[in-house]
JSON list of C-alpha atoms in Angstrom, two decimals:
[
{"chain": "A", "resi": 1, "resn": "UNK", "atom": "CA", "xyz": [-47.64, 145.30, -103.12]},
{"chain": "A", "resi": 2, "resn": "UNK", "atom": "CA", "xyz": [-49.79, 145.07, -100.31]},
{"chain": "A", "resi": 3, "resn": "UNK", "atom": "CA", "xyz": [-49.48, 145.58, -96.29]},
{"chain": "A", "resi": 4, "resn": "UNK", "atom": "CA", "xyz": [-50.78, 143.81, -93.47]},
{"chain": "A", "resi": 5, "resn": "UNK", "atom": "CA", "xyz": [-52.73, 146.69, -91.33]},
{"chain": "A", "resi": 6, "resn": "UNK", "atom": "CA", "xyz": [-53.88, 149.97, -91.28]},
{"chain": "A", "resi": 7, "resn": "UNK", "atom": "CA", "xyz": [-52.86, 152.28, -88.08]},
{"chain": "A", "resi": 8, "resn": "UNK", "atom": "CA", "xyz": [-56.15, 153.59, -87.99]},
{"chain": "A", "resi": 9, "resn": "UNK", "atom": "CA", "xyz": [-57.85, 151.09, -85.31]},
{"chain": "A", "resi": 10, "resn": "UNK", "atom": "CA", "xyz": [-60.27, 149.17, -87.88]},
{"chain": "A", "resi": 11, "resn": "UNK", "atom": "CA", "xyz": [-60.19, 145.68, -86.79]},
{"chain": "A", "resi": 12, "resn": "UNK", "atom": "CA", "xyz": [-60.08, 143.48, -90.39]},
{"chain": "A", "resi": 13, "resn": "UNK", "atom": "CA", "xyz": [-63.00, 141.20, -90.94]},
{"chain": "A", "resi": 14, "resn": "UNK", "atom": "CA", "xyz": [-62.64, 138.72, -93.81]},
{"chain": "A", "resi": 15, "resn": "UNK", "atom": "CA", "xyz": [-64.94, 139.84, -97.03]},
{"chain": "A", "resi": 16, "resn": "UNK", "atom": "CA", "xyz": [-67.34, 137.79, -97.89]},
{"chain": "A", "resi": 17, "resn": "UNK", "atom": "CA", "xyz": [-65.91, 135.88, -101.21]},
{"chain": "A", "resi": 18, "resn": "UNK", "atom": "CA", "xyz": [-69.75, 135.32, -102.31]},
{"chain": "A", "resi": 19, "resn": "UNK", "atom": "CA", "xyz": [-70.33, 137.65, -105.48]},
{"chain": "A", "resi": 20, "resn": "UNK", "atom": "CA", "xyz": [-74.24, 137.57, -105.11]},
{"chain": "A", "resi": 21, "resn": "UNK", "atom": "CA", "xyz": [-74.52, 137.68, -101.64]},
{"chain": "A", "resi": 22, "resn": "UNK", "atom": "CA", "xyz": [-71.73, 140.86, -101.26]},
{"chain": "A", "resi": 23, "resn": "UNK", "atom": "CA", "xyz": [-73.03, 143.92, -100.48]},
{"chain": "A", "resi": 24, "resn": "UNK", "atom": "CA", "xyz": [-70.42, 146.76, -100.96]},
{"chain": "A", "resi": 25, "resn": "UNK", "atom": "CA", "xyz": [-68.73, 148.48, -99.38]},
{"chain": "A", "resi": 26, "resn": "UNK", "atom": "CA", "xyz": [-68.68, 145.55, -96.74]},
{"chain": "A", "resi": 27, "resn": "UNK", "atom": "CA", "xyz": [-67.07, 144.87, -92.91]},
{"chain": "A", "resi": 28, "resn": "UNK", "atom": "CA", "xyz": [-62.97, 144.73, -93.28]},
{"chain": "A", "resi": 29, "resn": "UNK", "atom": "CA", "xyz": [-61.28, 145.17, -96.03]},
{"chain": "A", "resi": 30, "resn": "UNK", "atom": "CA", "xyz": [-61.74, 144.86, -100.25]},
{"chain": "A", "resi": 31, "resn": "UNK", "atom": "CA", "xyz": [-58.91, 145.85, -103.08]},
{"chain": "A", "resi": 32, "resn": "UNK", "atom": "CA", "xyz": [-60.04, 145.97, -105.87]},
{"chain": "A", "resi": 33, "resn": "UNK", "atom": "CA", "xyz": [-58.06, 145.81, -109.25]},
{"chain": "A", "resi": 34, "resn": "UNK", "atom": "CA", "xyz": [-57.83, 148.44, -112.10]},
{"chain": "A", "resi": 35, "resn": "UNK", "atom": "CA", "xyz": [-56.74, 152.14, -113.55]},
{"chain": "A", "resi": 36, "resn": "UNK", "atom": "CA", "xyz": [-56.26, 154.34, -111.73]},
{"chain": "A", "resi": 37, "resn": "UNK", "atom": "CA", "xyz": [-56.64, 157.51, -113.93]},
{"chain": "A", "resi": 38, "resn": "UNK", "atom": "CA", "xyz": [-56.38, 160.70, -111.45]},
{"chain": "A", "resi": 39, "resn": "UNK", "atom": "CA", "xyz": [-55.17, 161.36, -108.26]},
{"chain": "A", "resi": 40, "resn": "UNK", "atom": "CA", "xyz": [-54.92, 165.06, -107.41]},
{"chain": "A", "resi": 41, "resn": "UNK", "atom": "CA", "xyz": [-53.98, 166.33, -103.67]},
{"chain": "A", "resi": 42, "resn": "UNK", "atom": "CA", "xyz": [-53.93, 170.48, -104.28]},
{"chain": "A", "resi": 43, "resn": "UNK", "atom": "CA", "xyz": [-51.68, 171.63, -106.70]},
{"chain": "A", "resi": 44, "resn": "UNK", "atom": "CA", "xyz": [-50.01, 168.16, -106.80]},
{"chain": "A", "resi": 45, "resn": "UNK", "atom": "CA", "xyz": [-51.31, 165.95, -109.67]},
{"chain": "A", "resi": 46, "resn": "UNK", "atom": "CA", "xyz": [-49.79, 162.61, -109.06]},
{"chain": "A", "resi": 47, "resn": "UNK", "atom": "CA", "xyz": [-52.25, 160.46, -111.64]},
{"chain": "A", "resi": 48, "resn": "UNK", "atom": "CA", "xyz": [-48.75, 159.37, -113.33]},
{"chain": "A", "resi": 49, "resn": "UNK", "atom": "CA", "xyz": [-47.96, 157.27, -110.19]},
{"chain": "A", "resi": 50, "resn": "UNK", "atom": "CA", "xyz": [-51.26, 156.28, -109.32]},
{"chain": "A", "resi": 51, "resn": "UNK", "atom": "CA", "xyz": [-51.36, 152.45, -108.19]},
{"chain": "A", "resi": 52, "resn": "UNK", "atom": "CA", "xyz": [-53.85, 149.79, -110.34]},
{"chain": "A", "resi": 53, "resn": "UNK", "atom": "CA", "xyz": [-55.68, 149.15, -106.77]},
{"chain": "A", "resi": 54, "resn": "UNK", "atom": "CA", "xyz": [-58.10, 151.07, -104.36]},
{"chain": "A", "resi": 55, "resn": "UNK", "atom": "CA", "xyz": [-59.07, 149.60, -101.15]},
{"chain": "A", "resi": 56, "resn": "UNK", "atom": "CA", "xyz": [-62.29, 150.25, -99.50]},
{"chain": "A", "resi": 57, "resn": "UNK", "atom": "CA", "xyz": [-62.16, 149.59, -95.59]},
{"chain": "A", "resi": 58, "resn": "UNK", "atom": "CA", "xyz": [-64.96, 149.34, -93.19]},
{"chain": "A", "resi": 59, "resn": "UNK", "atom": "CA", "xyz": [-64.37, 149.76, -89.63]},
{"chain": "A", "resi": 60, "resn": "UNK", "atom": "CA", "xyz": [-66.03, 148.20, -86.65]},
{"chain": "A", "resi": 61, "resn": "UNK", "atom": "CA", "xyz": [-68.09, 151.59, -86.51]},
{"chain": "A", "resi": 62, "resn": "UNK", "atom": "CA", "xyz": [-69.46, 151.42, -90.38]},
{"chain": "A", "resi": 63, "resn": "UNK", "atom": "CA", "xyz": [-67.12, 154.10, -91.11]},
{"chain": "A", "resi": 64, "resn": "UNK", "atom": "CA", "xyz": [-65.72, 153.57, -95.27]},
{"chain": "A", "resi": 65, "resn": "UNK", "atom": "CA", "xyz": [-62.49, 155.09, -96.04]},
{"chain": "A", "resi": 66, "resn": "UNK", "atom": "CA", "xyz": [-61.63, 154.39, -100.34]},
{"chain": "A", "resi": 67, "resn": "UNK", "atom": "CA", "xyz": [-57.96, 154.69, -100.53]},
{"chain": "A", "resi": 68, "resn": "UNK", "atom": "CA", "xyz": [-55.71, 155.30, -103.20]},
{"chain": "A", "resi": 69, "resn": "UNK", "atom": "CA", "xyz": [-52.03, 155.13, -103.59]},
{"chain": "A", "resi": 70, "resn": "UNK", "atom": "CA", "xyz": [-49.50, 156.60, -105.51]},
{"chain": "A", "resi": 71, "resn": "UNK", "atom": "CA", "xyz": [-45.46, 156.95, -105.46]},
{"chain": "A", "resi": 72, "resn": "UNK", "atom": "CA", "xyz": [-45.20, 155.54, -101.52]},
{"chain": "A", "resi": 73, "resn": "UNK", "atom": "CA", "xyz": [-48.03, 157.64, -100.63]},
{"chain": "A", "resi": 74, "resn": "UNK", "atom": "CA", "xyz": [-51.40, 156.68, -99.66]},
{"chain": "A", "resi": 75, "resn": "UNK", "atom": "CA", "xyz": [-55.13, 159.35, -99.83]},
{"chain": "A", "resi": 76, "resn": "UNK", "atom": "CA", "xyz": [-58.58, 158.34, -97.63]},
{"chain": "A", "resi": 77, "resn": "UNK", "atom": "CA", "xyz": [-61.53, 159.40, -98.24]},
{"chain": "A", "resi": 78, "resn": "UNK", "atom": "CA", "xyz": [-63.32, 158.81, -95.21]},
{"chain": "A", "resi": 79, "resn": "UNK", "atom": "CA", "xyz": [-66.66, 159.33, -94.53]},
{"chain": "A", "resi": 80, "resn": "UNK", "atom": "CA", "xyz": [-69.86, 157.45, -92.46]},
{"chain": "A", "resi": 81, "resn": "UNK", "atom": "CA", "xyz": [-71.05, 153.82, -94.43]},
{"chain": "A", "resi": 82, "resn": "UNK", "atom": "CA", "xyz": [-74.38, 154.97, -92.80]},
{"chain": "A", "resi": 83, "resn": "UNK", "atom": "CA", "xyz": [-74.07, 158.06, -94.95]},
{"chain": "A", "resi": 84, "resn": "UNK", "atom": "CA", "xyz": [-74.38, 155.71, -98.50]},
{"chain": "A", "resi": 85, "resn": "UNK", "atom": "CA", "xyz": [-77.41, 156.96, -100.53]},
{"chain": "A", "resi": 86, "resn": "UNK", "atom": "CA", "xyz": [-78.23, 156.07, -103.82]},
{"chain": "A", "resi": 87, "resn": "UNK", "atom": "CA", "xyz": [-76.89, 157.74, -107.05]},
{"chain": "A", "resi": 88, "resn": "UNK", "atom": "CA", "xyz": [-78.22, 159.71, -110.03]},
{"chain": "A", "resi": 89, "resn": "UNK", "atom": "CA", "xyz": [-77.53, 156.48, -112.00]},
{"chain": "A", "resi": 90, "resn": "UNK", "atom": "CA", "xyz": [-79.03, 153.37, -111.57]},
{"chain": "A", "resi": 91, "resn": "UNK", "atom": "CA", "xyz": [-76.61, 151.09, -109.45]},
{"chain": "A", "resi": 92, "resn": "UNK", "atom": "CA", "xyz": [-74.58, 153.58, -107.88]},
{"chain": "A", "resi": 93, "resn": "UNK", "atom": "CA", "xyz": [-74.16, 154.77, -104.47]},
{"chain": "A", "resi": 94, "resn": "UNK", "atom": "CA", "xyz": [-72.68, 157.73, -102.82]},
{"chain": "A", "resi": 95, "resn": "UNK", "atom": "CA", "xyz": [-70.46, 158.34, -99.67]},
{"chain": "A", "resi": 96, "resn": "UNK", "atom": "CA", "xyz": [-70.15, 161.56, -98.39]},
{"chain": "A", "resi": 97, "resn": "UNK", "atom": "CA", "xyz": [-67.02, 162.16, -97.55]},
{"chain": "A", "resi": 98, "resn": "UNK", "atom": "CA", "xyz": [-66.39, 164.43, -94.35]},
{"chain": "A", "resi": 99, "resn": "UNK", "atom": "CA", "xyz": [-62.41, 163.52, -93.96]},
{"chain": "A", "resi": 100, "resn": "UNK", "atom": "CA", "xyz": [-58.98, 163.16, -96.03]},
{"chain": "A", "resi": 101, "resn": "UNK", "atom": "CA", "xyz": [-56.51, 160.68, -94.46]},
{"chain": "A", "resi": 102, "resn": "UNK", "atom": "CA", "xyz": [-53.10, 160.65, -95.58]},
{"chain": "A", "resi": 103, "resn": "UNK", "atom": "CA", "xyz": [-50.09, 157.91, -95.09]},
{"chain": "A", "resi": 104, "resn": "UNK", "atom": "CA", "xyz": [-47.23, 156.78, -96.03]},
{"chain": "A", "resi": 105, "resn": "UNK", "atom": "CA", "xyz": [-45.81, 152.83, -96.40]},
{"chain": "A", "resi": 106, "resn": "UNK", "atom": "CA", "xyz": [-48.29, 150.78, -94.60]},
{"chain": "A", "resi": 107, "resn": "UNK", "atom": "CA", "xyz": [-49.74, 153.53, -91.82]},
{"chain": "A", "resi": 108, "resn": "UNK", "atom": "CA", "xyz": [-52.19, 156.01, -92.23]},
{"chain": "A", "resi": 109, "resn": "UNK", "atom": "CA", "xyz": [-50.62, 159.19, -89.88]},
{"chain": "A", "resi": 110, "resn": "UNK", "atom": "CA", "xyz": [-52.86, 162.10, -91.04]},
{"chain": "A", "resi": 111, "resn": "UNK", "atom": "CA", "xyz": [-56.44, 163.69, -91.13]},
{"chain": "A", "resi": 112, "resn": "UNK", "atom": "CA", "xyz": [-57.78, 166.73, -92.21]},
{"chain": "A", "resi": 113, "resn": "UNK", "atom": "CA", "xyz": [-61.70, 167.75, -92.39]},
{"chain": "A", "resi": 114, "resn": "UNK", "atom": "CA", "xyz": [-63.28, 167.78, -95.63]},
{"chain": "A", "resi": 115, "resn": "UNK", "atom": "CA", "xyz": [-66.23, 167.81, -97.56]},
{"chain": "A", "resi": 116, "resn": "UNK", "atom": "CA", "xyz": [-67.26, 165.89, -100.74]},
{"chain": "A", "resi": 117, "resn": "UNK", "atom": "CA", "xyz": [-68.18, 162.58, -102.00]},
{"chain": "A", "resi": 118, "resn": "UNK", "atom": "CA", "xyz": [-67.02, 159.40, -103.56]},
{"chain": "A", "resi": 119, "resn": "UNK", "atom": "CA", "xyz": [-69.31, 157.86, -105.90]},
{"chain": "A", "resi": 120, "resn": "UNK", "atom": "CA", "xyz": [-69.03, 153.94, -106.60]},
{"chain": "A", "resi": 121, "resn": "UNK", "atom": "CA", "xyz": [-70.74, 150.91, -108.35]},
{"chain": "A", "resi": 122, "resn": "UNK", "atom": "CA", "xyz": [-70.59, 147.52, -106.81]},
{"chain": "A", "resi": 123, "resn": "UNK", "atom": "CA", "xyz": [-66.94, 145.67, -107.92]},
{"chain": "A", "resi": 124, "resn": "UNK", "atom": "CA", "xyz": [-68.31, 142.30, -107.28]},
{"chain": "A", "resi": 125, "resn": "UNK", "atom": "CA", "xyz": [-70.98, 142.80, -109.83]},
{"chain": "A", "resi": 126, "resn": "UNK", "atom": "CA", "xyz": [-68.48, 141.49, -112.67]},
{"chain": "A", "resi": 127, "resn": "UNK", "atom": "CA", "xyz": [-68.32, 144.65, -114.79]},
{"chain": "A", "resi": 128, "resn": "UNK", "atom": "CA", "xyz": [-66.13, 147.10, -114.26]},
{"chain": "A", "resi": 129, "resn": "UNK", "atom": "CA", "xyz": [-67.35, 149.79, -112.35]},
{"chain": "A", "resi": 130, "resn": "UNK", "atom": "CA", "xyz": [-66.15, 153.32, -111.22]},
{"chain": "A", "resi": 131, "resn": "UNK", "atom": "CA", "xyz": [-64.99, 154.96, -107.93]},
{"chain": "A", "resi": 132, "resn": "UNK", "atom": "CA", "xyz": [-64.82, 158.73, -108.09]},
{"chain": "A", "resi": 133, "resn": "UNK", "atom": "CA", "xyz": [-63.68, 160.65, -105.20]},
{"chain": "A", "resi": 134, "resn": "UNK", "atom": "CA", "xyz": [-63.56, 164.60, -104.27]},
{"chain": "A", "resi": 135, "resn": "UNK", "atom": "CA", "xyz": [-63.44, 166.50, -101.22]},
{"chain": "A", "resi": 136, "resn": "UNK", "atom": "CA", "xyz": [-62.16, 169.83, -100.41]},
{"chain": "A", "resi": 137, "resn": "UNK", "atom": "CA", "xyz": [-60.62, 171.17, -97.08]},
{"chain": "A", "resi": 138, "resn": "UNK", "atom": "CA", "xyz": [-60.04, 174.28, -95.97]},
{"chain": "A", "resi": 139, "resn": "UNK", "atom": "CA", "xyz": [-56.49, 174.86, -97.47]},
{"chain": "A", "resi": 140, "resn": "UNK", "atom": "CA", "xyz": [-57.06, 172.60, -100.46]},
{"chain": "A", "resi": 141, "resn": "UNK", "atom": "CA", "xyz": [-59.05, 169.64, -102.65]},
{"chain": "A", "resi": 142, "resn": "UNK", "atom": "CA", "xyz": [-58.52, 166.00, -103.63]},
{"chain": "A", "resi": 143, "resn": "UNK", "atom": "CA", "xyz": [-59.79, 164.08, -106.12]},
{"chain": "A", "resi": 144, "resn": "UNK", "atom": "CA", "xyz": [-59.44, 160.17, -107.56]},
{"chain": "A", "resi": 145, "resn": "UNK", "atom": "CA", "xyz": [-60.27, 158.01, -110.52]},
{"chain": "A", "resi": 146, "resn": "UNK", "atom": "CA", "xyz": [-60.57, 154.65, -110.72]},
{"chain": "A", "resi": 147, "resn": "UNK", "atom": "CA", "xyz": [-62.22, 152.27, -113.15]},
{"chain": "A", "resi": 148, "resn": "UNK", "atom": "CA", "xyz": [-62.15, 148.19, -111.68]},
{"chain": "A", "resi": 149, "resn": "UNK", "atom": "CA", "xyz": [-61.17, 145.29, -114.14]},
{"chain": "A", "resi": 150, "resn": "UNK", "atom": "CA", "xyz": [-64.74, 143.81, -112.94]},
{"chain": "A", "resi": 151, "resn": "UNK", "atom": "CA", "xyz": [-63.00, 140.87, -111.17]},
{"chain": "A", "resi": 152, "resn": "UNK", "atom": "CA", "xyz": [-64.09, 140.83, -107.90]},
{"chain": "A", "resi": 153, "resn": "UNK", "atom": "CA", "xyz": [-62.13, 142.43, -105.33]},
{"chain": "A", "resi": 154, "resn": "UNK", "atom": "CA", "xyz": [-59.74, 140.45, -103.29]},
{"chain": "A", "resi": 155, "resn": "UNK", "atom": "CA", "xyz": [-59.97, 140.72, -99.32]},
{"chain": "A", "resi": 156, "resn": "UNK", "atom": "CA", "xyz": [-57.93, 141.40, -96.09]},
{"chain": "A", "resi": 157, "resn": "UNK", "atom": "CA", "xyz": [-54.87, 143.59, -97.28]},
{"chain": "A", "resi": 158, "resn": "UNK", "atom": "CA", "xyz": [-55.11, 147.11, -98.64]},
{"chain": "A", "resi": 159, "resn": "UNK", "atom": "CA", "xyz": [-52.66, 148.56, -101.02]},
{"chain": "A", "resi": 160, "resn": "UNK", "atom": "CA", "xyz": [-48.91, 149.35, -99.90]},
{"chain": "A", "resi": 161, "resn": "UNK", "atom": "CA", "xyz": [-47.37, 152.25, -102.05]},
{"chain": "A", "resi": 162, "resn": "UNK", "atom": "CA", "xyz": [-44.03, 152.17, -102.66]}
]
């Protein structure tokens, strides 16, 4: 299931469709497919629930927010695209994360600082790659799992929990 918009003010820009010309995380929106295999928010482990799609969106302002979804939930981690370095390994990047947003259906209503980082491979590479996400706030920490089909990601809608 997927929703139209995100209530966070990013203005959706098409993807470029163009697996050797995408660079990633790109302008607008990209879901890509897969297992998700943890999603922990505190003391709340809801991996069981976890949706087979993650969305990365890039607003206007080269912020990246990777969100997953599970059981009509939805968890951002958002951080600054100008932030990307590259990994340990070769062909992955890192985000550093310095917010949490939180949502439910097809809004995201919530944001907490937080510190951490979500590391990621390239989905339009045609492997399957890995996003791995953690952060901690104040009051608690967050973490996701995901590991793509290595089809590339479709563009435009993010994932709707339900």
């Amino acid at each position: 299931m997927r929703f139209a918009g995100l209530a966070i003010g990013l203005t959706v820009v098409t993807v470029a469709a163009s697996a050797a010309a995408q660079n990633f995380p790109g302008p607008g929106v990209a879901v890509i497919s897969g297992t998700c295999s943890k999603l922990v928010v505190g003391k709340l482990d809801a991996s069981k629930g976890c949706k087979a799609e993650v969305a990365s969106v890039t607003g206007p302002d080269g912020s990246v927010t990777f969100i997953f979804s599970s059981g009509g939930k939805m968890l951002g981690f958002h951080g600054n695209g100008r932030g990307i370095k590259p990994g340990e390994k070769k062909g992955v990047a890192q985000l550093p994360i310095d917010a949490i947003s939180t949502g439910a259906g097809n809004k995201m209503t919530g944001q907490v600082e937080a510190k951490g980082v979500c590391t990621f491979a390239n989905p339009y590479s045609g492997k399957p790659v890995a996003i791995e996400c953690s952060a901690k706030s104040t009051e608690m920490s967050f973490a996701g799992s995901f590991q793509s089909n290595g089809k590339p990601p479709s563009s435009g809608k993010p994932p709707r929990s339900k």
